mmCIF file of C-alpha atoms in Angstrom:
data_model
loop_
_atom_site.group_PDB
_atom_site.id
_atom_site.type_symbol
_atom_site.label_atom_id
_atom_site.label_comp_id
_atom_site.label_asym_id
_atom_site.label_seq_id
_atom_site.Cartn_x
_atom_site.Cartn_y
_atom_site.Cartn_z
ATOM 1 C CA UNK A 1 0.000 0.000 0.000
ATOM 2 C CA UNK A 2 2.903 2.375 0.644
ATOM 3 C CA UNK A 3 3.692 2.257 -3.098
ATOM 4 C CA UNK A 4 0.178 3.372 -4.075
ATOM 5 C CA UNK A 5 1.556 5.866 -6.572
ATOM 6 C CA UNK A 6 3.191 3.039 -8.550
ATOM 7 C CA UNK A 7 -0.171 1.272 -8.817
ATOM 8 C CA UNK A 8 -1.954 4.390 -10.037
ATOM 9 C CA UNK A 9 0.782 5.277 -12.521
ATOM 10 C CA UNK A 10 0.847 1.780 -14.021
ATOM 11 C CA UNK A 11 -2.970 1.810 -14.219
ATOM 12 C CA UNK A 12 -2.912 5.223 -15.933
ATOM 13 C CA UNK A 13 -0.444 4.059 -18.566
ATOM 14 C CA UNK A 14 -2.558 0.980 -19.241
ATOM 15 C CA UNK A 15 -5.736 3.042 -19.567
ATOM 16 C CA UNK A 16 -7.414 1.933 -16.325
ATOM 17 C CA UNK A 17 -7.197 5.139 -14.285
ATOM 18 C CA UNK A 18 -10.879 5.065 -13.321
ATOM 19 C CA UNK A 19 -10.559 1.612 -11.776
ATOM 20 C CA UNK A 20 -7.532 2.611 -9.707
ATOM 21 C CA UNK A 21 -8.246 6.154 -8.466
ATOM 22 C CA UNK A 22 -5.963 5.949 -5.416
ATOM 23 C CA UNK A 23 -4.645 9.147 -3.890
ATOM 24 C CA UNK A 24 -2.926 7.656 -0.847
ATOM 25 C CA UNK A 25 -1.903 4.437 0.839
ATOM 26 C CA UNK A 26 -5.015 4.799 3.014
ATOM 27 C CA UNK A 27 -7.190 4.553 -0.120
ATOM 28 C CA UNK A 28 -5.746 1.136 -0.923
ATOM 29 C CA UNK A 29 -6.094 -0.018 2.680
ATOM 30 C CA UNK A 30 -9.771 0.976 2.776
ATOM 31 C CA UNK A 31 -10.453 -1.052 -0.365
ATOM 32 C CA UNK A 32 -8.494 -3.979 1.035
ATOM 33 C CA UNK A 33 -10.527 -3.841 4.260
ATOM 34 C CA UNK A 34 -13.807 -3.703 2.343
ATOM 35 C CA UNK A 35 -12.852 -6.693 0.173
ATOM 36 C CA UNK A 36 -12.050 -8.758 3.273
ATOM 37 C CA UNK A 37 -15.718 -8.494 4.231
ATOM 38 C CA UNK A 38 -17.101 -9.250 0.772
ATOM 39 C CA UNK A 39 -19.387 -12.315 0.980
ATOM 40 C CA UNK A 40 -18.080 -12.771 4.526
ATOM 41 C CA UNK A 41 -21.084 -12.732 6.878
ATOM 42 C CA UNK A 42 -21.105 -11.414 10.431
ATOM 43 C CA UNK A 43 -20.970 -14.996 11.716
ATOM 44 C CA UNK A 44 -17.728 -15.376 9.793
ATOM 45 C CA UNK A 45 -17.211 -17.435 6.673
ATOM 46 C CA UNK A 46 -13.497 -16.618 6.606
ATOM 47 C CA UNK A 47 -11.208 -15.816 9.504
ATOM 48 C CA UNK A 48 -9.569 -12.825 7.799
ATOM 49 C CA UNK A 49 -12.053 -9.985 8.046
ATOM 50 C CA UNK A 50 -11.095 -6.368 8.746
ATOM 51 C CA UNK A 51 -14.165 -4.844 7.138
ATOM 52 C CA UNK A 52 -14.727 -2.731 10.231
ATOM 53 C CA UNK A 53 -11.843 -0.549 9.066
ATOM 54 C CA UNK A 54 -13.098 0.111 5.526
ATOM 55 C CA UNK A 55 -14.015 3.711 6.404
ATOM 56 C CA UNK A 56 -10.932 4.551 8.456
ATOM 57 C CA UNK A 57 -9.738 8.138 8.008
ATOM 58 C CA UNK A 58 -6.365 9.097 6.553
ATOM 59 C CA UNK A 59 -5.220 10.322 9.955
ATOM 60 C CA UNK A 60 -6.369 7.144 11.728
ATOM 61 C CA UNK A 61 -4.594 5.054 9.102
ATOM 62 C CA UNK A 62 -1.364 7.008 9.572
ATOM 63 C CA UNK A 63 -1.609 6.555 13.350
ATOM 64 C CA UNK A 64 -2.701 2.913 13.184
ATOM 65 C CA UNK A 65 -0.860 0.449 15.370
ATOM 66 C CA UNK A 66 -0.921 -3.336 15.202
ATOM 67 C CA UNK A 67 -4.217 -5.094 15.884
ATOM 68 C CA UNK A 68 -5.696 -8.582 15.948
ATOM 69 C CA UNK A 69 -8.354 -9.617 13.462
ATOM 70 C CA UNK A 70 -11.176 -10.301 12.737
ATOM 71 C CA UNK A 71 -12.258 -6.652 13.025
ATOM 72 C CA UNK A 72 -15.897 -6.246 12.030
ATOM 73 C CA UNK A 73 -16.417 -3.192 14.230
ATOM 74 C CA UNK A 74 -14.179 -0.143 13.854
ATOM 75 C CA UNK A 75 -13.637 0.121 17.599
ATOM 76 C CA UNK A 76 -13.484 -3.579 18.482
ATOM 77 C CA UNK A 77 -10.690 -6.021 17.687
ATOM 78 C CA UNK A 78 -10.479 -9.727 18.461
ATOM 79 C CA UNK A 79 -8.419 -10.426 21.606
ATOM 80 C CA UNK A 80 -7.698 -13.983 20.508
ATOM 81 C CA UNK A 81 -8.616 -15.777 17.325
ATOM 82 C CA UNK A 82 -10.834 -18.834 18.003
ATOM 83 C CA UNK A 83 -10.911 -17.930 21.695
ATOM 84 C CA UNK A 84 -14.665 -18.464 21.757
ATOM 85 C CA UNK A 85 -14.304 -22.047 20.528
ATOM 86 C CA UNK A 86 -16.002 -21.273 17.217
ATOM 87 C CA UNK A 87 -14.174 -22.174 14.026
ATOM 88 C CA UNK A 88 -14.736 -20.882 10.494
ATOM 89 C CA UNK A 89 -16.587 -23.942 9.256
ATOM 90 C CA UNK A 90 -20.259 -24.533 8.476
ATOM 91 C CA UNK A 91 -20.770 -26.257 11.844
ATOM 92 C CA UNK A 92 -18.546 -23.904 13.828
ATOM 93 C CA UNK A 93 -16.512 -26.894 14.947
ATOM 94 C CA UNK A 94 -12.903 -27.727 14.175
ATOM 95 C CA UNK A 95 -12.478 -30.388 11.518
ATOM 96 C CA UNK A 96 -9.804 -33.050 11.615
ATOM 97 C CA UNK A 97 -8.847 -34.475 8.241
ATOM 98 C CA UNK A 98 -7.532 -38.058 8.430
ATOM 99 C CA UNK A 99 -4.587 -38.828 6.209
ATOM 100 C CA UNK A 100 -2.494 -41.820 5.306
ATOM 101 C CA UNK A 101 1.225 -41.374 5.751
ATOM 102 C CA UNK A 102 3.193 -41.595 2.533
ATOM 103 C CA UNK A 103 6.992 -41.683 2.806
ATOM 104 C CA UNK A 104 9.061 -39.408 0.555
ATOM 105 C CA UNK A 105 9.265 -40.729 -2.979
ATOM 106 C CA UNK A 106 12.870 -39.635 -3.413
ATOM 107 C CA UNK A 107 15.298 -41.205 -0.949
ATOM 108 C CA UNK A 108 18.971 -40.669 -0.223
ATOM 109 C CA UNK A 109 21.421 -42.856 -2.103
ATOM 110 C CA UNK A 110 25.130 -43.387 -2.464
ATOM 111 C CA UNK A 111 25.199 -40.657 -5.112
ATOM 112 C CA UNK A 112 22.952 -38.256 -3.165
ATOM 113 C CA UNK A 113 23.607 -39.037 0.520
ATOM 114 C CA UNK A 114 22.266 -35.856 2.184
ATOM 115 C CA UNK A 115 18.733 -34.563 2.721
ATOM 116 C CA UNK A 116 18.240 -30.919 1.804
ATOM 117 C CA UNK A 117 15.725 -28.922 3.810
ATOM 118 C CA UNK A 118 14.661 -25.468 2.642
ATOM 119 C CA UNK A 119 12.828 -22.576 4.253
ATOM 120 C CA UNK A 120 13.169 -18.894 5.058
ATOM 121 C CA UNK A 121 15.728 -16.861 6.995
ATOM 122 C CA UNK A 122 15.235 -14.185 9.629
ATOM 123 C CA UNK A 123 14.913 -11.034 7.554
ATOM 124 C CA UNK A 124 13.669 -12.149 4.144
ATOM 125 C CA UNK A 125 10.320 -13.200 2.760
ATOM 126 C CA UNK A 126 9.595 -15.458 -0.206
ATOM 127 C CA UNK A 127 11.574 -14.503 -3.339
ATOM 128 C CA UNK A 128 13.083 -11.142 -2.216
ATOM 129 C CA UNK A 129 10.385 -9.309 -4.205
ATOM 130 C CA UNK A 130 10.030 -6.758 -1.396
ATOM 131 C CA UNK A 131 12.628 -7.521 1.278
ATOM 132 C CA UNK A 132 15.399 -7.682 -1.322
ATOM 133 C CA UNK A 133 14.879 -3.949 -1.873
ATOM 134 C CA UNK A 134 15.353 -3.109 1.829
ATOM 135 C CA UNK A 135 19.014 -2.386 2.692
ATOM 136 C CA UNK A 136 18.559 -3.070 6.404
ATOM 137 C CA UNK A 137 17.134 -6.507 5.725
ATOM 138 C CA UNK A 138 19.582 -7.434 2.968
ATOM 139 C CA UNK A 139 22.632 -6.440 5.025
ATOM 140 C CA UNK A 140 22.236 -9.235 7.556
ATOM 141 C CA UNK A 141 22.619 -12.076 5.015
ATOM 142 C CA UNK A 142 23.870 -10.877 1.649
ATOM 143 C CA UNK A 143 24.083 -14.073 -0.372
ATOM 144 C CA UNK A 144 22.578 -17.568 -0.610
ATOM 145 C CA UNK A 145 24.113 -20.164 1.679
ATOM 146 C CA UNK A 146 23.987 -23.770 2.810
ATOM 147 C CA UNK A 147 24.158 -24.691 6.499
ATOM 148 C CA UNK A 148 26.370 -27.766 6.879
ATOM 149 C CA UNK A 149 27.238 -29.694 10.008
ATOM 150 C CA UNK A 150 30.953 -29.661 11.008
ATOM 151 C CA UNK A 151 31.060 -33.453 10.734
ATOM 152 C CA UNK A 152 29.781 -33.293 7.158
ATOM 153 C CA UNK A 153 32.127 -30.457 6.199
ATOM 154 C CA UNK A 154 35.106 -32.347 7.577
ATOM 155 C CA UNK A 155 34.164 -35.507 5.693
ATOM 156 C CA UNK A 156 33.761 -33.573 2.431
ATOM 157 C CA UNK A 157 36.760 -31.278 3.072
ATOM 158 C CA UNK A 158 34.576 -28.159 2.857
ATOM 159 C CA UNK A 159 35.661 -25.046 4.755
ATOM 160 C CA UNK A 160 33.432 -22.408 6.299
ATOM 161 C CA UNK A 161 32.600 -19.621 3.790
ATOM 162 C CA UNK A 162 33.685 -21.765 0.841
ATOM 163 C CA UNK A 163 31.502 -21.762 -2.261
ATOM 164 C CA UNK A 164 29.973 -25.166 -2.952
ATOM 165 C CA UNK A 165 27.876 -26.834 -5.634
ATOM 166 C CA UNK A 166 24.769 -28.611 -4.375
ATOM 167 C CA UNK A 167 23.278 -31.137 -6.775
ATOM 168 C CA UNK A 168 20.212 -33.336 -6.944
ATOM 169 C CA UNK A 169 19.086 -35.638 -9.737
ATOM 170 C CA UNK A 170 16.994 -32.700 -10.973
ATOM 171 C CA UNK A 171 19.430 -29.750 -10.964
ATOM 172 C CA UNK A 172 22.200 -27.840 -9.201
ATOM 173 C CA UNK A 173 22.932 -24.554 -7.387
ATOM 174 C CA UNK A 174 26.025 -22.710 -6.139
ATOM 175 C CA UNK A 175 25.955 -21.187 -2.651
ATOM 176 C CA UNK A 176 28.210 -20.214 0.272
ATOM 177 C CA UNK A 177 28.870 -22.903 2.900
ATOM 178 C CA UNK A 178 28.114 -22.010 6.519
ATOM 179 C CA UNK A 179 29.562 -24.628 8.838
ATOM 180 C CA UNK A 180 27.676 -24.843 12.159
ATOM 181 C CA UNK A 181 26.086 -27.369 14.476
ATOM 182 C CA UNK A 182 22.513 -26.111 13.991
ATOM 183 C CA UNK A 183 22.011 -28.738 11.300
ATOM 184 C CA UNK A 184 22.277 -32.524 11.619
ATOM 185 C CA UNK A 185 25.195 -34.371 9.977
ATOM 186 C CA UNK A 186 22.952 -36.100 7.445
ATOM 187 C CA UNK A 187 21.181 -32.914 6.326
ATOM 188 C CA UNK A 188 21.809 -29.535 4.732
ATOM 189 C CA UNK A 189 19.657 -26.411 4.910
ATOM 190 C CA UNK A 190 19.417 -23.936 2.009
ATOM 191 C CA UNK A 191 17.014 -20.929 2.081
ATOM 192 C CA UNK A 192 14.629 -20.495 -0.825
ATOM 193 C CA UNK A 193 14.695 -16.688 -1.253
ATOM 194 C CA UNK A 194 17.329 -16.125 -3.932
ATOM 195 C CA UNK A 195 16.333 -16.076 -7.590
ATOM 196 C CA UNK A 196 18.058 -15.192 -10.860
ATOM 197 C CA UNK A 197 17.717 -11.452 -10.173
ATOM 198 C CA UNK A 198 19.778 -11.703 -6.988
ATOM 199 C CA UNK A 199 22.162 -14.602 -7.649
ATOM 200 C CA UNK A 200 23.708 -16.410 -10.578
ATOM 201 C CA UNK A 201 22.737 -19.951 -9.589
ATOM 202 C CA UNK A 202 20.731 -20.252 -6.364
ATOM 203 C CA UNK A 203 17.150 -21.253 -7.255
ATOM 204 C CA UNK A 204 16.434 -23.996 -4.729
ATOM 205 C CA UNK A 205 13.388 -25.155 -6.676
ATOM 206 C CA UNK A 206 15.731 -26.300 -9.430
ATOM 207 C CA UNK A 207 16.726 -29.103 -7.017
ATOM 208 C CA UNK A 208 13.284 -30.016 -5.665
ATOM 209 C CA UNK A 209 11.274 -32.799 -7.274
ATOM 210 C CA UNK A 210 7.681 -32.103 -8.407
ATOM 211 C CA UNK A 211 6.192 -34.661 -6.001
ATOM 212 C CA UNK A 212 3.279 -32.817 -4.388
ATOM 213 C CA UNK A 213 0.856 -33.269 -1.508
ATOM 214 C CA UNK A 214 -2.598 -34.243 -2.881
ATOM 215 C CA UNK A 215 -4.385 -31.663 -0.698
ATOM 216 C CA UNK A 216 -2.078 -28.652 -0.296
ATOM 217 C CA UNK A 217 -0.095 -29.088 -3.500
ATOM 218 C CA UNK A 218 3.179 -28.482 -1.690
ATOM 219 C CA UNK A 219 6.206 -30.342 -3.059
ATOM 220 C CA UNK A 220 8.638 -32.464 -1.048
ATOM 221 C CA UNK A 221 10.893 -29.487 -0.430
ATOM 222 C CA UNK A 222 11.961 -30.705 3.026
ATOM 223 C CA UNK A 223 13.496 -34.004 1.910
ATOM 224 C CA UNK A 224 15.413 -33.527 -1.320
ATOM 225 C CA UNK A 225 18.360 -35.966 -1.710
ATOM 226 C CA UNK A 226 21.489 -33.999 -2.663
ATOM 227 C CA UNK A 227 25.249 -34.153 -2.779
ATOM 228 C CA UNK A 228 27.728 -31.350 -2.124
ATOM 229 C CA UNK A 229 30.932 -30.619 -4.021
ATOM 230 C CA UNK A 230 33.652 -27.996 -3.609
ATOM 231 C CA UNK A 231 33.527 -25.285 -6.244
ATOM 232 C CA UNK A 232 37.296 -24.724 -6.642
ATOM 233 C CA UNK A 233 36.904 -21.247 -8.167
ATOM 234 C CA UNK A 234 40.232 -19.696 -9.104
ATOM 235 C CA UNK A 235 39.499 -16.215 -7.779
ATOM 236 C CA UNK A 236 37.107 -14.540 -5.359
ATOM 237 C CA UNK A 237 36.093 -10.930 -4.972
ATOM 238 C CA UNK A 238 33.470 -8.363 -4.167
ATOM 239 C CA UNK A 239 32.197 -5.252 -5.849
ATOM 240 C CA UNK A 240 30.353 -2.266 -4.414
ATOM 241 C CA UNK A 241 28.963 0.235 -6.891
ATOM 242 C CA UNK A 242 26.264 2.874 -7.120
ATOM 243 C CA UNK A 243 25.426 1.575 -10.603
ATOM 244 C CA UNK A 244 23.229 -1.503 -10.933
ATOM 245 C CA UNK A 245 24.868 -4.410 -12.747
ATOM 246 C CA UNK A 246 22.173 -6.917 -13.554
ATOM 247 C CA UNK A 247 24.397 -9.802 -14.577
ATOM 248 C CA UNK A 248 28.137 -9.425 -13.829
ATOM 249 C CA UNK A 249 30.328 -11.356 -16.241
ATOM 250 C CA UNK A 250 31.567 -13.871 -13.658
ATOM 251 C CA UNK A 251 30.919 -17.545 -12.958
ATOM 252 C CA UNK A 252 29.367 -16.764 -9.568
ATOM 253 C CA UNK A 253 27.667 -13.616 -8.294
ATOM 254 C CA UNK A 254 25.188 -12.632 -5.601
ATOM 255 C CA UNK A 255 23.636 -9.165 -5.305
ATOM 256 C CA UNK A 256 22.394 -7.313 -2.205
ATOM 257 C CA UNK A 257 20.901 -3.850 -1.757
ATOM 258 C CA UNK A 258 22.647 -1.224 0.387
ATOM 259 C CA UNK A 259 21.557 2.324 1.265
ATOM 260 C CA UNK A 260 23.250 4.105 -1.650
ATOM 261 C CA UNK A 261 24.706 1.307 -3.732
ATOM 262 C CA UNK A 262 24.631 -2.377 -4.638
ATOM 263 C CA UNK A 263 26.946 -5.002 -3.242
ATOM 264 C CA UNK A 264 28.100 -8.054 -5.198
ATOM 265 C CA UNK A 265 29.980 -11.136 -4.051
ATOM 266 C CA UNK A 266 31.872 -12.623 -7.002
ATOM 267 C CA UNK A 267 33.965 -15.632 -8.031
ATOM 268 C CA UNK A 268 35.362 -16.979 -11.280
ATOM 269 C CA UNK A 269 37.250 -19.794 -12.940
ATOM 270 C CA UNK A 270 39.720 -17.729 -14.978
ATOM 271 C CA UNK A 271 42.155 -15.370 -13.245
ATOM 272 C CA UNK A 272 42.607 -12.123 -15.172
ATOM 273 C CA UNK A 273 46.146 -11.225 -16.155
ATOM 274 C CA UNK A 274 45.018 -7.593 -16.406
ATOM 275 C CA UNK A 275 42.521 -6.857 -13.640
ATOM 276 C CA UNK A 276 42.017 -3.289 -14.858
ATOM 277 C CA UNK A 277 40.595 -4.720 -18.053
ATOM 278 C CA UNK A 278 38.778 -7.400 -16.087
ATOM 279 C CA UNK A 279 37.077 -4.737 -13.996
ATOM 280 C CA UNK A 280 35.992 -2.979 -17.183
ATOM 281 C CA UNK A 281 34.439 -6.250 -18.398
ATOM 282 C CA UNK A 282 32.560 -6.767 -15.128
ATOM 283 C CA UNK A 283 31.273 -3.206 -14.924
ATOM 284 C CA UNK A 284 30.528 -2.868 -18.616
ATOM 285 C CA UNK A 285 31.667 0.758 -18.460
ATOM 286 C CA UNK A 286 34.698 2.888 -19.364
ATOM 287 C CA UNK A 287 36.153 2.961 -15.860
ATOM 288 C CA UNK A 288 39.514 4.246 -17.116
ATOM 289 C CA UNK A 289 37.967 7.708 -17.505
ATOM 290 C CA UNK A 290 37.051 7.879 -13.826
ATOM 291 C CA UNK A 291 39.163 9.221 -10.972
ATOM 292 C CA UNK A 292 40.516 5.851 -9.880
ATOM 293 C CA UNK A 293 43.137 4.401 -7.559
ATOM 294 C CA UNK A 294 44.275 0.799 -7.695
ATOM 295 C CA UNK A 295 46.647 -1.726 -6.198
ATOM 296 C CA UNK A 296 47.991 -4.754 -8.083
ATOM 297 C CA UNK A 297 50.070 -7.660 -6.818
ATOM 298 C CA UNK A 298 50.504 -9.784 -9.927
ATOM 299 C CA UNK A 299 52.525 -12.486 -8.187
ATOM 300 C CA UNK A 300 49.942 -13.016 -5.452
ATOM 301 C CA UNK A 301 46.988 -12.523 -7.790
ATOM 302 C CA UNK A 302 45.542 -9.672 -5.734
ATOM 303 C CA UNK A 303 43.868 -6.546 -7.100
ATOM 304 C CA UNK A 304 42.045 -3.639 -5.446
ATOM 305 C CA UNK A 305 40.493 -0.546 -6.948
ATOM 306 C CA UNK A 306 38.261 2.362 -5.950
ATOM 307 C CA UNK A 307 36.848 5.117 -8.124
ATOM 308 C CA UNK A 308 35.371 8.538 -7.430
ATOM 309 C CA UNK A 309 33.256 11.281 -8.959
ATOM 310 C CA UNK A 310 33.704 14.794 -7.562
ATOM 311 C CA UNK A 311 35.626 13.290 -4.667
ATOM 312 C CA UNK A 312 32.802 10.940 -3.632
ATOM 313 C CA UNK A 313 33.233 7.171 -3.669
ATOM 314 C CA UNK A 314 31.361 5.583 -6.568
ATOM 315 C CA UNK A 315 32.564 2.037 -6.243
ATOM 316 C CA UNK A 316 35.294 -0.373 -5.195
ATOM 317 C CA UNK A 317 36.424 -3.804 -6.332
ATOM 318 C CA UNK A 318 38.620 -6.364 -4.557
ATOM 319 C CA UNK A 319 39.887 -9.676 -5.964
ATOM 320 C CA UNK A 320 42.148 -12.419 -4.580
ATOM 321 C CA UNK A 321 42.832 -16.129 -5.151
ATOM 322 C CA UNK A 322 41.219 -17.083 -1.835
ATOM 323 C CA UNK A 323 38.043 -15.808 -0.190
ATOM 324 C CA UNK A 324 39.849 -15.431 3.139
ATOM 325 C CA UNK A 325 42.394 -13.083 1.531
ATOM 326 C CA UNK A 326 39.675 -10.457 1.124
ATOM 327 C CA UNK A 327 39.071 -7.793 3.786
ATOM 328 C CA UNK A 328 35.843 -7.427 5.731
ATOM 329 C CA UNK A 329 33.169 -5.490 3.863
ATOM 330 C CA UNK A 330 31.601 -3.888 6.931
ATOM 331 C CA UNK A 331 33.746 -0.748 7.207
ATOM 332 C CA UNK A 332 33.849 -0.223 3.447
ATOM 333 C CA UNK A 333 30.044 -0.141 3.402
ATOM 334 C CA UNK A 334 30.072 3.015 5.518
ATOM 335 C CA UNK A 335 32.438 4.917 3.235
ATOM 336 C CA UNK A 336 29.786 5.655 0.634
ATOM 337 C CA UNK A 337 28.481 8.329 3.039
ATOM 338 C CA UNK A 338 31.804 10.195 3.006
ATOM 339 C CA UNK A 339 31.869 13.372 0.885
ATOM 340 C CA UNK A 340 35.609 13.408 0.076
ATOM 341 C CA UNK A 341 38.802 11.452 0.707
ATOM 342 C CA UNK A 342 42.326 12.736 1.268
ATOM 343 C CA UNK A 343 45.407 10.748 0.273
ATOM 344 C CA UNK A 344 45.588 8.725 3.510
ATOM 345 C CA UNK A 345 41.893 7.958 3.433
ATOM 346 C CA UNK A 346 42.195 6.677 -0.119
ATOM 347 C CA UNK A 347 44.970 4.335 0.969
ATOM 348 C CA UNK A 348 42.745 3.097 3.772
ATOM 349 C CA UNK A 349 40.090 2.273 1.172
ATOM 350 C CA UNK A 350 42.558 0.068 -0.681
ATOM 351 C CA UNK A 351 43.593 -1.529 2.618
ATOM 352 C CA UNK A 352 39.921 -2.256 3.283
ATOM 353 C CA UNK A 353 39.967 -1.120 6.898
ATOM 354 C CA UNK A 354 40.360 2.137 8.876
ATOM 355 C CA UNK A 355 43.502 3.192 10.705
ATOM 356 C CA UNK A 356 41.457 3.032 13.918
ATOM 357 C CA UNK A 357 40.096 -0.499 14.310
ATOM 358 C CA UNK A 358 37.354 0.803 16.627
ATOM 359 C CA UNK A 359 35.708 2.443 13.605
ATOM 360 C CA UNK A 360 34.817 -0.995 12.201
ATOM 361 C CA UNK A 361 31.456 -1.924 13.759
ATOM 362 C CA UNK A 362 31.495 -5.428 12.273
ATOM 363 C CA UNK A 363 28.717 -7.396 10.524
ATOM 364 C CA UNK A 364 25.201 -6.231 11.353
ATOM 365 C CA UNK A 365 23.363 -8.242 13.999
ATOM 366 C CA UNK A 366 20.457 -5.927 14.833
ATOM 367 C CA UNK A 367 19.010 -4.617 11.566
ATOM 368 C CA UNK A 368 16.457 -2.325 13.228
ATOM 369 C CA UNK A 369 19.152 -0.138 14.796
ATOM 370 C CA UNK A 370 22.087 -1.136 12.552
ATOM 371 C CA UNK A 371 24.178 -2.505 15.440
ATOM 372 C CA UNK A 372 27.253 -4.469 14.400
ATOM 373 C CA UNK A 373 28.916 -7.448 16.014
ATOM 374 C CA UNK A 374 32.083 -5.568 17.034
ATOM 375 C CA UNK A 375 30.017 -2.835 18.692
ATOM 376 C CA UNK A 376 28.122 -5.459 20.662
ATOM 377 C CA UNK A 377 31.254 -7.310 21.730
ATOM 378 C CA UNK A 378 32.942 -4.095 22.902
ATOM 379 C CA UNK A 379 29.870 -3.030 24.868
ATOM 380 C CA UNK A 380 29.508 -6.451 26.528
ATOM 381 C CA UNK A 381 33.158 -6.478 27.564
ATOM 382 C CA UNK A 382 33.628 -2.842 28.538
ATOM 383 C CA UNK A 383 30.292 -2.357 30.329
ATOM 384 C CA UNK A 384 30.000 -5.860 31.803
ATOM 385 C CA UNK A 385 26.650 -6.551 30.144
ATOM 386 C CA UNK A 386 25.387 -9.923 31.325
ATOM 387 C CA UNK A 387 21.948 -10.347 29.762
ATOM 388 C CA UNK A 388 19.803 -9.405 26.779
ATOM 389 C CA UNK A 389 17.945 -6.718 28.735
ATOM 390 C CA UNK A 390 21.210 -4.951 29.552
ATOM 391 C CA UNK A 391 22.230 -5.019 25.885
ATOM 392 C CA UNK A 392 18.868 -3.504 24.945
ATOM 393 C CA UNK A 393 19.192 -0.729 27.505
ATOM 394 C CA UNK A 394 22.718 0.066 26.356
ATOM 395 C CA UNK A 395 22.416 -0.179 22.554
ATOM 396 C CA UNK A 396 18.677 -0.770 21.857
ATOM 397 C CA UNK A 397 19.621 -3.980 20.041
ATOM 398 C CA UNK A 398 16.805 -6.514 20.235
ATOM 399 C CA UNK A 399 14.232 -4.032 21.574
ATOM 400 C CA UNK A 400 12.233 -3.501 18.375
ATOM 401 C CA UNK A 401 11.179 -6.505 16.284
ATOM 402 C CA UNK A 402 13.156 -8.941 18.447
ATOM 403 C CA UNK A 403 14.192 -11.205 15.580
ATOM 404 C CA UNK A 404 17.885 -10.772 16.421
ATOM 405 C CA UNK A 405 17.503 -11.923 20.054
ATOM 406 C CA UNK A 406 18.612 -15.539 19.383
ATOM 407 C CA UNK A 407 21.736 -14.217 17.674
ATOM 408 C CA UNK A 408 22.322 -11.764 20.538
ATOM 409 C CA UNK A 409 22.040 -14.604 23.065
ATOM 410 C CA UNK A 410 24.559 -16.714 21.167
ATOM 411 C CA UNK A 411 26.983 -13.791 20.880
ATOM 412 C CA UNK A 412 26.587 -12.915 24.571
ATOM 413 C CA UNK A 413 27.225 -16.518 25.544
ATOM 414 C CA UNK A 414 30.390 -16.660 23.402
ATOM 415 C CA UNK A 415 31.778 -13.429 24.894
ATOM 416 C CA UNK A 416 30.996 -14.380 28.500
ATOM 417 C CA UNK A 417 32.698 -17.751 28.059
ATOM 418 C CA UNK A 418 35.938 -16.144 26.904
ATOM 419 C CA UNK A 419 38.710 -16.246 29.546
#
């Protein structure tokens, strides 16, 4: 509803202005509320009914806080759905549907020895259609990944943060390995959000078999037999640029939205002998005409570059033979807010970190207040914070949506256990 103007503009261009006469987000909400009550009697045919809000004023809409539905009266919400023991069925009683258990049709084998489970992550929803445009949400997890148990990673010689190929008898994807004990040794978890607009090869559905539940139609996306292989890319890198690059000319890429630019994680099979030319190929632009600084270590295969317009950072690119040879991205992300850079500051950009290590806040943990891991660790240690409430009082982390609280608890536990 907040993008009401897009709806009206598209409708105008298609010749349907009269059918979409919205003048505000509240207009769309009022229509949405009215439709929820259409053919939905007072006794309740469907549980979702907010028809009591179909005449809400613009001011009331702007000041609206969360509420529980059904709402059939503008001043009365429902304290608890189904609290009166009445269900949305013809009899008003809950209905149990008997089923016969059917085991998965596709089972693990010697070739595909692991079960892949898929689902969502903390800050994203479905296929990134909306959340992929939100910098705060994208910053927490910037690329597709696979959670792998340490026992499995050791057996397959896969390191944490290494790119891996995951294959089923139906297809394959390429994602970043995350080694942790949240997943069982015989399984792997891969989120389903990333599509071809945000990653080069991460569509989980390309692995899942079209075996569906006869009632819901859902496929067997929790038990897909897969195998995992190391990718063995010859170079790794990342790119941050204010210009959108839809499909970078690399073997692997993943795109994430930031406040003023786009961030890309990259990898390839062929190491460039001339990275200046390689950067031009990736960007698809005449970067040699920009105000640019660069660092090249031909023997070690390392390259770093940053470019400016009117003194302001427009982009940076880092490449190295190994992913672990690359600097942290967290401090570099903040430099796109800087208006100008002197000579020393430009050198710091190529180094990938500030002269003062305290300026690096670390990877974001709390997206609501943009609180990084290093900031949290320093606060816990220096102010002797011993619980989640104390962290919230000190930094506000975890006090808004609360979705980062499990991560805060794990971080707090790790810090407090340090000698």
